[in-house]
Short mmCIF file of C-alpha atoms in Angstrom, two decimals:
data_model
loop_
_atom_site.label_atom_id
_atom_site.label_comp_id
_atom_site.label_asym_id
_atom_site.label_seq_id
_atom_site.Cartn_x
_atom_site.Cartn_y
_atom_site.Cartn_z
CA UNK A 102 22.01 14.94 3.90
CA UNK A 103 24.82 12.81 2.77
CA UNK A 104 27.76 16.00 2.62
CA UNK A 105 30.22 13.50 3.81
CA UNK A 106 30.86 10.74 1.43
CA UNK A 107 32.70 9.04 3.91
CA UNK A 108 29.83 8.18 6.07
CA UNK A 109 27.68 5.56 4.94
CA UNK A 110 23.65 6.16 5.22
CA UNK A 111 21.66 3.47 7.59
CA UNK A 112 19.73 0.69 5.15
CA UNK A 113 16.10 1.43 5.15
CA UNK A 114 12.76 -0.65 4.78
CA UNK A 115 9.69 0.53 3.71
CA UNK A 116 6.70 -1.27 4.96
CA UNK A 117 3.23 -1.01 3.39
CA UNK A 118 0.20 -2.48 4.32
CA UNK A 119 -2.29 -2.56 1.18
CA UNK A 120 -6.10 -3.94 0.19
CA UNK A 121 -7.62 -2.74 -3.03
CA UNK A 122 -5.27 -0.25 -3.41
CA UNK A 123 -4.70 -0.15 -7.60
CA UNK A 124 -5.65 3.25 -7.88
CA UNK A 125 -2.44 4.45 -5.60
CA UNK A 126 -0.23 1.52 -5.09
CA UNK A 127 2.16 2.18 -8.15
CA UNK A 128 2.31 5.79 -7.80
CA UNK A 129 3.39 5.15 -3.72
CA UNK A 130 5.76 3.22 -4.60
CA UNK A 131 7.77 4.74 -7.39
CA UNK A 132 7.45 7.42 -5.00
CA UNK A 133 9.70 5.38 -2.70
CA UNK A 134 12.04 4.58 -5.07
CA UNK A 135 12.58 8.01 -6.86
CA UNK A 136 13.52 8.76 -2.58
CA UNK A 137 16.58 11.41 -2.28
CA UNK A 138 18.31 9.02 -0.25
CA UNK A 139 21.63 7.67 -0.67
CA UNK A 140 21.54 4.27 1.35
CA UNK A 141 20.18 0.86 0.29
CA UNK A 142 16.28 0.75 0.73
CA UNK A 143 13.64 -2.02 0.37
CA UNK A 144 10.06 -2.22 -0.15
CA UNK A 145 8.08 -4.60 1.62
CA UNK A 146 4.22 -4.57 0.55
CA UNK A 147 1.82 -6.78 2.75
CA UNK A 148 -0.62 -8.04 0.14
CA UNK A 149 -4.49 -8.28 2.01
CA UNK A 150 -7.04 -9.89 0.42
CA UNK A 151 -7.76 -7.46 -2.50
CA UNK A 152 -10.77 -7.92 -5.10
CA UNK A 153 -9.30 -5.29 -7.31
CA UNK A 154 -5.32 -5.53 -9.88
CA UNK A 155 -3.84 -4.67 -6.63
CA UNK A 156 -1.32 -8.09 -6.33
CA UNK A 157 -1.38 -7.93 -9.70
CA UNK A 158 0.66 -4.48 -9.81
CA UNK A 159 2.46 -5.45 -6.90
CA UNK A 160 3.63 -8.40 -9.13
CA UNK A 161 4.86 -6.07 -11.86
CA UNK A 162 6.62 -3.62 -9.25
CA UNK A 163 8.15 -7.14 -7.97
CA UNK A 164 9.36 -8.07 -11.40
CA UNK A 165 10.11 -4.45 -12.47
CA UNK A 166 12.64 -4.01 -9.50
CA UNK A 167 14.25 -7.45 -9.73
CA UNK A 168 17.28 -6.37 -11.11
CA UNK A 169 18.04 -3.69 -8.92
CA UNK A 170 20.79 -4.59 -5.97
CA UNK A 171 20.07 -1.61 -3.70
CA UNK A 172 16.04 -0.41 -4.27
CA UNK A 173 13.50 -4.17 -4.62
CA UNK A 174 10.37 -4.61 -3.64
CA UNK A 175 9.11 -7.81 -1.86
CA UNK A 176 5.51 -8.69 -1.11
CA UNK A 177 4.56 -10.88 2.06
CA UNK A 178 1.00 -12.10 2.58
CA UNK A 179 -1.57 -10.38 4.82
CA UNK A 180 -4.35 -13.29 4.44
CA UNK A 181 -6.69 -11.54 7.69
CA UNK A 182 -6.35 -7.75 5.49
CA UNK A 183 -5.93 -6.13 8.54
CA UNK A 184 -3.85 -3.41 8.64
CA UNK A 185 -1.46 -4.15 12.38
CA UNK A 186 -1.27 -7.74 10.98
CA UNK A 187 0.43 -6.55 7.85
CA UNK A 188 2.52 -4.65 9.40
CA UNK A 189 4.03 -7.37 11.54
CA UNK A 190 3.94 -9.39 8.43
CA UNK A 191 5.81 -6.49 6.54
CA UNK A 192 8.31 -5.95 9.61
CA UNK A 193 9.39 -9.48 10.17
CA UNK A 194 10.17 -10.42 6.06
CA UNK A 195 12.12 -7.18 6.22
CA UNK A 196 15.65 -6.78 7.50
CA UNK A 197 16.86 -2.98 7.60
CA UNK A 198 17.35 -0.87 10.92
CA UNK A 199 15.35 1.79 9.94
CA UNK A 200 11.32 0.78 9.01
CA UNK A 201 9.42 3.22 7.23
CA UNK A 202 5.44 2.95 7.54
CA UNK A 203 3.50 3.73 4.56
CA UNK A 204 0.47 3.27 3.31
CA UNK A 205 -0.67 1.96 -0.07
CA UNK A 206 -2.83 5.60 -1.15
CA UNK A 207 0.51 8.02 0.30
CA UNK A 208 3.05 9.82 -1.56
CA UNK A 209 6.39 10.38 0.59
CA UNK A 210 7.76 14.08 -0.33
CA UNK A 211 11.21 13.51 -2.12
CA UNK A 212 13.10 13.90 0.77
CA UNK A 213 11.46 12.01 3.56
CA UNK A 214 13.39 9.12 4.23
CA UNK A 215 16.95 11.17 3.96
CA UNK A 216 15.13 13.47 6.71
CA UNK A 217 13.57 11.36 9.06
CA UNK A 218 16.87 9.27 9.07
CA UNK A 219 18.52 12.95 9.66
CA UNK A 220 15.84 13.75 12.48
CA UNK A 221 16.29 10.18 14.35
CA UNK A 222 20.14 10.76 14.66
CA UNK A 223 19.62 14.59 15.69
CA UNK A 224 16.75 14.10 18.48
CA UNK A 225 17.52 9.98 19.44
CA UNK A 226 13.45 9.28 19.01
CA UNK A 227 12.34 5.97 18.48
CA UNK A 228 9.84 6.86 15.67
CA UNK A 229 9.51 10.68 14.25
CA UNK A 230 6.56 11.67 11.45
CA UNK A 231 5.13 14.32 10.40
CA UNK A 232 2.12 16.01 8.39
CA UNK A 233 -0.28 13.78 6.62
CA UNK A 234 -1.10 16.35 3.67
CA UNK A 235 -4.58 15.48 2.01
CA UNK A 236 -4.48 16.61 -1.22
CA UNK A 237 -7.11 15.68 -3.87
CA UNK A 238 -7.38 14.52 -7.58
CA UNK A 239 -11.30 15.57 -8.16
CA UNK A 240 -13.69 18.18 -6.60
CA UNK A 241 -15.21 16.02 -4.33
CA UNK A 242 -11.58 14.62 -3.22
CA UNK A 243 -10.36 18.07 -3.43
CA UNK A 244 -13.18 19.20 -0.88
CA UNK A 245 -12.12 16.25 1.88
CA UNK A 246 -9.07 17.27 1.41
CA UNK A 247 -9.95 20.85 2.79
CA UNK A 248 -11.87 19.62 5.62
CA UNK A 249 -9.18 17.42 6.79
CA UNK A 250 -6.38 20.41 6.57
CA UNK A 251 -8.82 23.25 8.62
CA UNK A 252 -9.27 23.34 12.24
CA UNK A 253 -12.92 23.24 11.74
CA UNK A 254 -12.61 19.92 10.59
CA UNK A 255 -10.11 18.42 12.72
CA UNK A 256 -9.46 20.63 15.71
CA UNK A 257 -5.85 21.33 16.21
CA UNK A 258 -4.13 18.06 15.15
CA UNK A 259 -0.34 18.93 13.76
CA UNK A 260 -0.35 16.03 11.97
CA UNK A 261 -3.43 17.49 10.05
CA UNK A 262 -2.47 21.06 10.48
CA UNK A 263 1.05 21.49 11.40
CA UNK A 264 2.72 23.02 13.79
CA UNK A 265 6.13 23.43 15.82
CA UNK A 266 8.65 20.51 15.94
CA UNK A 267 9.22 18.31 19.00
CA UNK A 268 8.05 15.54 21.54
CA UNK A 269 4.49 13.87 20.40
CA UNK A 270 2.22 11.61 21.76
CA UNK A 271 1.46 9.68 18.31
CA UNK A 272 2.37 10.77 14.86
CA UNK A 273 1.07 9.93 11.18
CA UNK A 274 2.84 6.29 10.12
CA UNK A 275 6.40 6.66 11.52
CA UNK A 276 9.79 6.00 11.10
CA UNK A 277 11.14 3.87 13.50
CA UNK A 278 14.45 2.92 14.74
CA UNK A 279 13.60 -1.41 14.04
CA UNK A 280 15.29 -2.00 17.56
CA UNK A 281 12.08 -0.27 19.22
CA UNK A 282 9.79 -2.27 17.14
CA UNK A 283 11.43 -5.57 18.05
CA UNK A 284 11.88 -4.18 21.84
CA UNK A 285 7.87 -3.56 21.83
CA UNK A 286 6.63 -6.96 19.59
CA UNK A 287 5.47 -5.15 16.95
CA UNK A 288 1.91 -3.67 16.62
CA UNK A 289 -1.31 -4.59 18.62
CA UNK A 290 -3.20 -7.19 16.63
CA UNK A 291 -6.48 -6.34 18.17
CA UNK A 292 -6.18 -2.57 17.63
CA UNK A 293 -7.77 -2.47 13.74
CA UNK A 294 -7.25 0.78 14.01
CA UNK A 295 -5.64 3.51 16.13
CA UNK A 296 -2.59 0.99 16.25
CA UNK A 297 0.08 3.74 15.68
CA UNK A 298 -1.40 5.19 18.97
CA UNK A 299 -1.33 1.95 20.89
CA UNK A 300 2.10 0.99 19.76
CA UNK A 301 3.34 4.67 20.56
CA UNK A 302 2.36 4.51 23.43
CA UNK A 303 4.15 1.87 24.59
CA UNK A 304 6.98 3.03 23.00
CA UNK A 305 6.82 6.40 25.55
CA UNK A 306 5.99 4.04 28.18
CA UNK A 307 9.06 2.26 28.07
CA UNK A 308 11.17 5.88 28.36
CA UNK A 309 11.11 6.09 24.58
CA UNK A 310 10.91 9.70 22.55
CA UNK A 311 8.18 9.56 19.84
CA UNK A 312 8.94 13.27 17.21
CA UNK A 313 6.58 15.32 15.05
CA UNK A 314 8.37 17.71 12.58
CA UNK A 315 6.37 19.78 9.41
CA UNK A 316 9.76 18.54 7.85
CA UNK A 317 8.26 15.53 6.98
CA UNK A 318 5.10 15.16 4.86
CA UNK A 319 3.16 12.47 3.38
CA UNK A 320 0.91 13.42 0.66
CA UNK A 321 -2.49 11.44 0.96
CA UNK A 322 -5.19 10.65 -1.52
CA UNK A 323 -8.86 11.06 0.68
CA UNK A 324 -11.80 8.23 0.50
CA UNK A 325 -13.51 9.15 -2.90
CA UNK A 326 -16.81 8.77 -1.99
CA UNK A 327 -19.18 10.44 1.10
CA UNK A 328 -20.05 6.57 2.12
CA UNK A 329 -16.28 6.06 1.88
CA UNK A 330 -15.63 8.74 4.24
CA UNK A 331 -18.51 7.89 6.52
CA UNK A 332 -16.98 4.74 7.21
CA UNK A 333 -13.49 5.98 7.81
CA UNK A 334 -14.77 8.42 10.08
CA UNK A 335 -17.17 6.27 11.99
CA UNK A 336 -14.10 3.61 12.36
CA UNK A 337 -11.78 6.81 13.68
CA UNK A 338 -14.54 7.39 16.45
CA UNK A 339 -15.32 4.18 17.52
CA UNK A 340 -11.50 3.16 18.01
CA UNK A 341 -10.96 6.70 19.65
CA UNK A 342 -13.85 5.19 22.47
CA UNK A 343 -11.44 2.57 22.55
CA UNK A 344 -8.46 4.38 23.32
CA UNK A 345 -10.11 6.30 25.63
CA UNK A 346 -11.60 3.00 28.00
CA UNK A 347 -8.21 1.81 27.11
CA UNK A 348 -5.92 4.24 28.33
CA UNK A 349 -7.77 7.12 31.11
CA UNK A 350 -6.54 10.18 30.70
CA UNK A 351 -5.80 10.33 27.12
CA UNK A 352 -9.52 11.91 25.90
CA UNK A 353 -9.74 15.49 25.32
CA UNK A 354 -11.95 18.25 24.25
CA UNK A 355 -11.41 17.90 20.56
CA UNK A 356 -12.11 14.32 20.73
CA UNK A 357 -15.09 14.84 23.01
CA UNK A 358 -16.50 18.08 20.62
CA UNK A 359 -17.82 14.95 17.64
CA UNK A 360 -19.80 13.26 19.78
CA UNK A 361 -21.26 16.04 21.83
CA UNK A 362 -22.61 17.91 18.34
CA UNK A 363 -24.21 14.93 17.48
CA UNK A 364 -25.99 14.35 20.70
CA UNK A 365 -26.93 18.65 20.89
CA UNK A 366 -28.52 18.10 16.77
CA UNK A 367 -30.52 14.94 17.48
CA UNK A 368 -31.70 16.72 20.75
CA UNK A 369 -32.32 19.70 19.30
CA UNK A 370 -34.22 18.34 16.35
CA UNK A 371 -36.34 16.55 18.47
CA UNK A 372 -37.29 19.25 20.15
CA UNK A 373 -37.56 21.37 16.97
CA UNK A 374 -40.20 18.76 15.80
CA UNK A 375 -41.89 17.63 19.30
CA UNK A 376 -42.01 20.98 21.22
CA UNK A 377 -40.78 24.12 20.11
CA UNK A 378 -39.14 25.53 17.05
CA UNK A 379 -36.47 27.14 18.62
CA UNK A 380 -35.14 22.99 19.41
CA UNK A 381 -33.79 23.80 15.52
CA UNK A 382 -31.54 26.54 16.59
CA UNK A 383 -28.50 23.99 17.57
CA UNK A 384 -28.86 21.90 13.89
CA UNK A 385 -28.85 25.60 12.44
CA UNK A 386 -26.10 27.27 14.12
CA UNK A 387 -23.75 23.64 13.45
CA UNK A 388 -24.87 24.26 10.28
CA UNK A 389 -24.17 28.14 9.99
CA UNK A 390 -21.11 27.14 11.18
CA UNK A 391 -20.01 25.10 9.05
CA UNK A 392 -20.92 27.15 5.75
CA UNK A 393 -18.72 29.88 7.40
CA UNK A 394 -15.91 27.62 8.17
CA UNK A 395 -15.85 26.34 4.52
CA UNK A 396 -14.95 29.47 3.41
CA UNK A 397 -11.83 30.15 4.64
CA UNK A 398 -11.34 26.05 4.30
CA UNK A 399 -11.94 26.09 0.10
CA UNK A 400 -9.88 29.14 -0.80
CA UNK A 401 -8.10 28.84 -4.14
CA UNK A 402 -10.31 25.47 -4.84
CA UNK A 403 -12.72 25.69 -7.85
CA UNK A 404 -16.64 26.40 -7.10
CA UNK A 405 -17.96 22.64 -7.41
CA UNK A 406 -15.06 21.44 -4.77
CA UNK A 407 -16.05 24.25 -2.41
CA UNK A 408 -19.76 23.80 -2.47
CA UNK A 409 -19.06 20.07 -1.32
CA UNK A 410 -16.83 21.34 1.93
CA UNK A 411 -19.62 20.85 4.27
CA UNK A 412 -20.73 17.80 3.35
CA UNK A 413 -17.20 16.77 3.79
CA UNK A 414 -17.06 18.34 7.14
CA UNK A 415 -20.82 17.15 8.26
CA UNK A 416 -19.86 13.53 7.13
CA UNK A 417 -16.69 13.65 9.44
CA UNK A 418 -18.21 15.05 12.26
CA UNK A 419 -21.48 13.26 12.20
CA UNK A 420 -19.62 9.85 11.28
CA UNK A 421 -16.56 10.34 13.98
CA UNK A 422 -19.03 11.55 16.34
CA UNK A 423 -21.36 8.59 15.90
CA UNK A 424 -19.37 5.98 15.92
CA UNK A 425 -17.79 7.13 19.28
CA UNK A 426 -21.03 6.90 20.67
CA UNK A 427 -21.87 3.59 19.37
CA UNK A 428 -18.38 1.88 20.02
CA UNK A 429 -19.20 -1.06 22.53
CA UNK A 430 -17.83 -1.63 25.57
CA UNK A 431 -17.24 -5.44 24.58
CA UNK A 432 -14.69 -4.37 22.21
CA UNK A 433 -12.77 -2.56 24.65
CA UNK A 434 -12.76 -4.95 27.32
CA UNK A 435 -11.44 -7.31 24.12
CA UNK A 436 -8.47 -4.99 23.61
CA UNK A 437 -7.81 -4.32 27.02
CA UNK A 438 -7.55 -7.93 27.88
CA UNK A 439 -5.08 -7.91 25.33
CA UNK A 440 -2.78 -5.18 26.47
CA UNK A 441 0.87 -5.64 26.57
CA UNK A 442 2.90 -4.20 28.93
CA UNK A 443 5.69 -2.10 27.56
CA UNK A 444 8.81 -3.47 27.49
CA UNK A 445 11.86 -1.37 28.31
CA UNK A 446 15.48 -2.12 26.84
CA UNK A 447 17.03 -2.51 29.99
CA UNK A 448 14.48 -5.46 31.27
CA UNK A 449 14.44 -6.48 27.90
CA UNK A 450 18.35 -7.20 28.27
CA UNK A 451 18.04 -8.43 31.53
CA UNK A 452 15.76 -11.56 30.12
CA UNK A 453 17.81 -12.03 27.83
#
């Protein structure tokens, strides 16, 4: 990126918000450091509540980095572990113009930073991102990480899929331009999850450009058990009800297709069981469907990783889908009471 030695790179931080996160957080962050990128960089870990070596590691990596002038890590504490508080957390101790988001359990691809600097200058977003790239260390990992790359298991996402470069409504973490950040006050507190969303959102709000590109790719390590994934999923749904009560006009038929298959299997074993057999023909073709879909999904994979694909896929369905439904309307009516207007620059300047 750098051809011309005569221009000097932005400064970079790299925030990361992290809770029992040993089995990743060291491999994330030399992953940061070992970046293609010429200009000074920080890491900024936001240290939750862990019951695991995690702030112990992040001590070492602390310690380890000390002596370096351009490429240290800090750590800030997170005491509530959750996630839009650490970010704050991470975003105020820092002091770069360019944040990167990362998570504790991703891998940035060599080049990421050097290109998402390159793709902020070259398109003027506020935040670009790009493809969040499951990729597994065991079969059962392995088989997550299928479902979460195949249309079957997540529609048409291009964060999960890919797809063509250019204006987004959210993308996977970010790299923002700090300026917006400050502009906006930081992420949502109330939004435990679909915060990138929320705070995207206002960013566009406020005039703001928010860019995917396939350019930019973020390998990620899947929950490594099916209760682990249950509960991600069922969190994803319930904060996509959310978003939907939150802002009108932002659901959709992928996001609607979860909770609808759950309601059509429970209905159709009921039937099945109370009145007719042919009530099982709905839980039979979802599941016809999904043994075909798995196909195409494990190719390449070995036979104990492929075998688990639609368990992966059931989980995510079942769990997004039922969480959705379940979501109350109290915690909407919390988060909506909590919304913040978004704050362009030129009112912005005006206050001040």
């Amino acid at each position: 990126m750098n051809a011309n030695p005569d221009v000097r790179l932005p400064a970079v931080s790299v925030i990361m918000p992290v809770l029992n996160e040993e089995r990743h957080l060291r491999g994330a962050v030399q992953a940061i450091l070992a970046q293609e990128y010429a200009g000074e960089m920080e890491v900024v870990i936001a240290l939750g509540p862990s019951t695991d070596r995690t702030d112990e590691i992040a001590a070492e990596l602390v310690a380890e980095t000390a002596s370096l002038k351009s490429k240290r890590v800090h750590t800030v504490p997170n005491p509530t572990g959750r996630t839009p508080a650490a970010l704050n957390a991470a975003i105020n101790a820092s002091r770069h113009p360019i944040v990167v988001r990362v998570d504790g359990h991703g891998m940035l691809s060599p080049n990421y930073i050097a290109t998402a600097v390159r793709l902020l200058e070259e398109t003027g977003a506020q935040n670009v991102g790009g493809i969040m790239h499951a990729e597994g260390e065991n079969d059962w990992e392995r088989a997550v990480a299928a479902a979460m790359t195949s249309k079957i298991g997540v529609g048409n996402a291009a964060f999960h899929t890919g797809g063509q470069a250019g204006p987004a409504e959210t993308v996977y973490l970010g790299v923002f331009r700090r300026e917006a950040l400050e502009q906006q006050g930081g992420y949502n507190v109330e939004f435990i999850r679909a915060q990138d969303w929320e705070l995207n959102f206002r960013i566009r709000e406020a005039g703001g450009l928010i860019w995917f590109s396939p350019e930019l790719k973020v390998s990620y390590r899947p929950r490594p058990s099916v209760k682990a994934l249950a509960k991600q999923y069922k969190d994803y749904g319930r904060w996509r009800h959310v978003v939907a009560r939150y802002h009108e006009g932002s659901i959709n038929l992928r996001y609607l297709a979860p909770p609808t298959a759950v309601c059509a299997i429970a209905a159709g074993v009921l039937v099945g069981a109370l009145l007719t057999p042919w009530g099982f023909v709905v839980p039979g073709g979802y599941l016809a469907a999904i043994l075909l879909g798995s196909v195409p999904a494990g190719k390449g994979l070995p036979l104990k990783a492929r075998l688990q694909i639609p368990v992966a896929l059931a989980t995510m369905h079942m769990s997004w889908g039922w969480g959705f439904l379940t979501s109350p309307r109290s915690l909407a009516k919390k988060v909506i009471a909590s919304r913040r207007p978004a704050v362009r620059a030129d009112a912005d300047a005006t206050a001040g």
